[in-house]
mmCIF file of C-alpha atoms in Angstrom:
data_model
loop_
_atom_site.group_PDB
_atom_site.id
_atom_site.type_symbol
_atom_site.label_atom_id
_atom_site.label_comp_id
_atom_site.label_asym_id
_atom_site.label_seq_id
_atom_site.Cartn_x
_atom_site.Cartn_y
_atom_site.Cartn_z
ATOM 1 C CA UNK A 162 3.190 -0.689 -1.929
ATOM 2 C CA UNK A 163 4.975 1.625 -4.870
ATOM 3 C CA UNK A 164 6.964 -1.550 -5.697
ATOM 4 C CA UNK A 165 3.792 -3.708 -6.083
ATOM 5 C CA UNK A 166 2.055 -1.153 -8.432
ATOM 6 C CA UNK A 167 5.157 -0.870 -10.450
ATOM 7 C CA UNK A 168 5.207 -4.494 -10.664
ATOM 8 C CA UNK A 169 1.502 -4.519 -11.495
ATOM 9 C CA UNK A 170 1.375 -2.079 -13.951
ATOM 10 C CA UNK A 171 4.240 -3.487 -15.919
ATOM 11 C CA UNK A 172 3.192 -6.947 -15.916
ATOM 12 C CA UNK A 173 0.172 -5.177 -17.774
ATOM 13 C CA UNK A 174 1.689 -3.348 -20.321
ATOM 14 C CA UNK A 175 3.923 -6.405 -20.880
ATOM 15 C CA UNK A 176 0.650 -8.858 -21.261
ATOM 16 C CA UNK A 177 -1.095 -6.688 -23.518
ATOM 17 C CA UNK A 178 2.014 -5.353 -25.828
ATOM 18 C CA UNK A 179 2.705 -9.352 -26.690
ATOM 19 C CA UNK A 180 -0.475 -9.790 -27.426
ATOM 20 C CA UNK A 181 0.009 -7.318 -30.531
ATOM 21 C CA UNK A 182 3.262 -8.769 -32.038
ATOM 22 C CA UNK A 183 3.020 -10.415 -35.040
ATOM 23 C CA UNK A 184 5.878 -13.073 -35.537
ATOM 24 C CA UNK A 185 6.438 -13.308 -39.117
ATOM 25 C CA UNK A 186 4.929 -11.058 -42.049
ATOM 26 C CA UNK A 187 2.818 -12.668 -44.962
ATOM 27 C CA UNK A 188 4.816 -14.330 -47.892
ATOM 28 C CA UNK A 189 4.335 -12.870 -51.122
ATOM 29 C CA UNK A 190 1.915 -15.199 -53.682
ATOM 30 C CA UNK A 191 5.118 -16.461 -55.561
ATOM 31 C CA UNK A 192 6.919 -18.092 -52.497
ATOM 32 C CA UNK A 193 6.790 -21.717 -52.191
ATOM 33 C CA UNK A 194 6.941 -22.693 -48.429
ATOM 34 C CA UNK A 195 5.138 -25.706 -48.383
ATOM 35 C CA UNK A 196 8.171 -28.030 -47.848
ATOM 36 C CA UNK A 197 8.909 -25.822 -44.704
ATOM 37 C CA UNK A 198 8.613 -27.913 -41.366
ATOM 38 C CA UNK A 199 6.083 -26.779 -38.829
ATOM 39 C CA UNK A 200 7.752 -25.854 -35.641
ATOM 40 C CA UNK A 201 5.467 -28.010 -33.118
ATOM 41 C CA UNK A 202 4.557 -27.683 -29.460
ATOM 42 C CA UNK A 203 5.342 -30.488 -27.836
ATOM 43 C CA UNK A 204 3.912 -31.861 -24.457
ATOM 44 C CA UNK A 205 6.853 -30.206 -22.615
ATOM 45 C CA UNK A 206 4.895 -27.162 -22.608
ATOM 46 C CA UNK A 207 2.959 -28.566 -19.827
ATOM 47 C CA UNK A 208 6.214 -29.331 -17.673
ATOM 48 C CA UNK A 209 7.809 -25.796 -18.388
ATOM 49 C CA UNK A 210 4.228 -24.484 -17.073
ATOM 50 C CA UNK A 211 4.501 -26.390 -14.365
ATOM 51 C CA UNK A 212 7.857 -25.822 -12.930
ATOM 52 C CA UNK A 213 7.330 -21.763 -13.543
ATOM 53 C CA UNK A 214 4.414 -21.981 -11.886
ATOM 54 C CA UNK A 215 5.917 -23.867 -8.766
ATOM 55 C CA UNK A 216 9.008 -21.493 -9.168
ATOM 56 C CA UNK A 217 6.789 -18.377 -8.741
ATOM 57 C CA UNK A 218 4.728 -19.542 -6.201
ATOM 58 C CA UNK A 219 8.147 -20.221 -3.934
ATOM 59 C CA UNK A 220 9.249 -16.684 -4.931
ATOM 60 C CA UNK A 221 6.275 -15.123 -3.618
ATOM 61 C CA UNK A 222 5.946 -17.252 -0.257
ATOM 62 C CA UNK A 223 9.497 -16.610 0.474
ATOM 63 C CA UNK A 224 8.935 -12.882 0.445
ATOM 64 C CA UNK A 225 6.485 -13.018 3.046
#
């Protein structure tokens, strides 16, 4: 039961610490970076969601 609150209370933390970074700061006025690419999200978001999800799922049935 300790193990499982542990667990709990540090995917918490976790969740809402990330939720607070910031990933880049604010270019000043004078920088040019409109012929920057955008980094896109592809649809392989949805697979990597998928298979974690499947991944974790096995993880916690094979613990009972």
């Amino acid at each position: 039961m300790k193990s499982k609150t542990i667990t709990i209370l540090f995917s918490f933390i976790f969740l809402f610490i990330s939720s607070t970074l910031i990933a880049q700061e604010d270019f000043e006025d004078d920088t040019d970076d409109s012929g920057a690419p955008a980094a896109p999200i592809d649809g392989l978001i949805i697979v990597t969601l998928v298979a974690g999800s499947a991944f974790g799922y096995q993880k916690l049935k094979s613990k009972k």
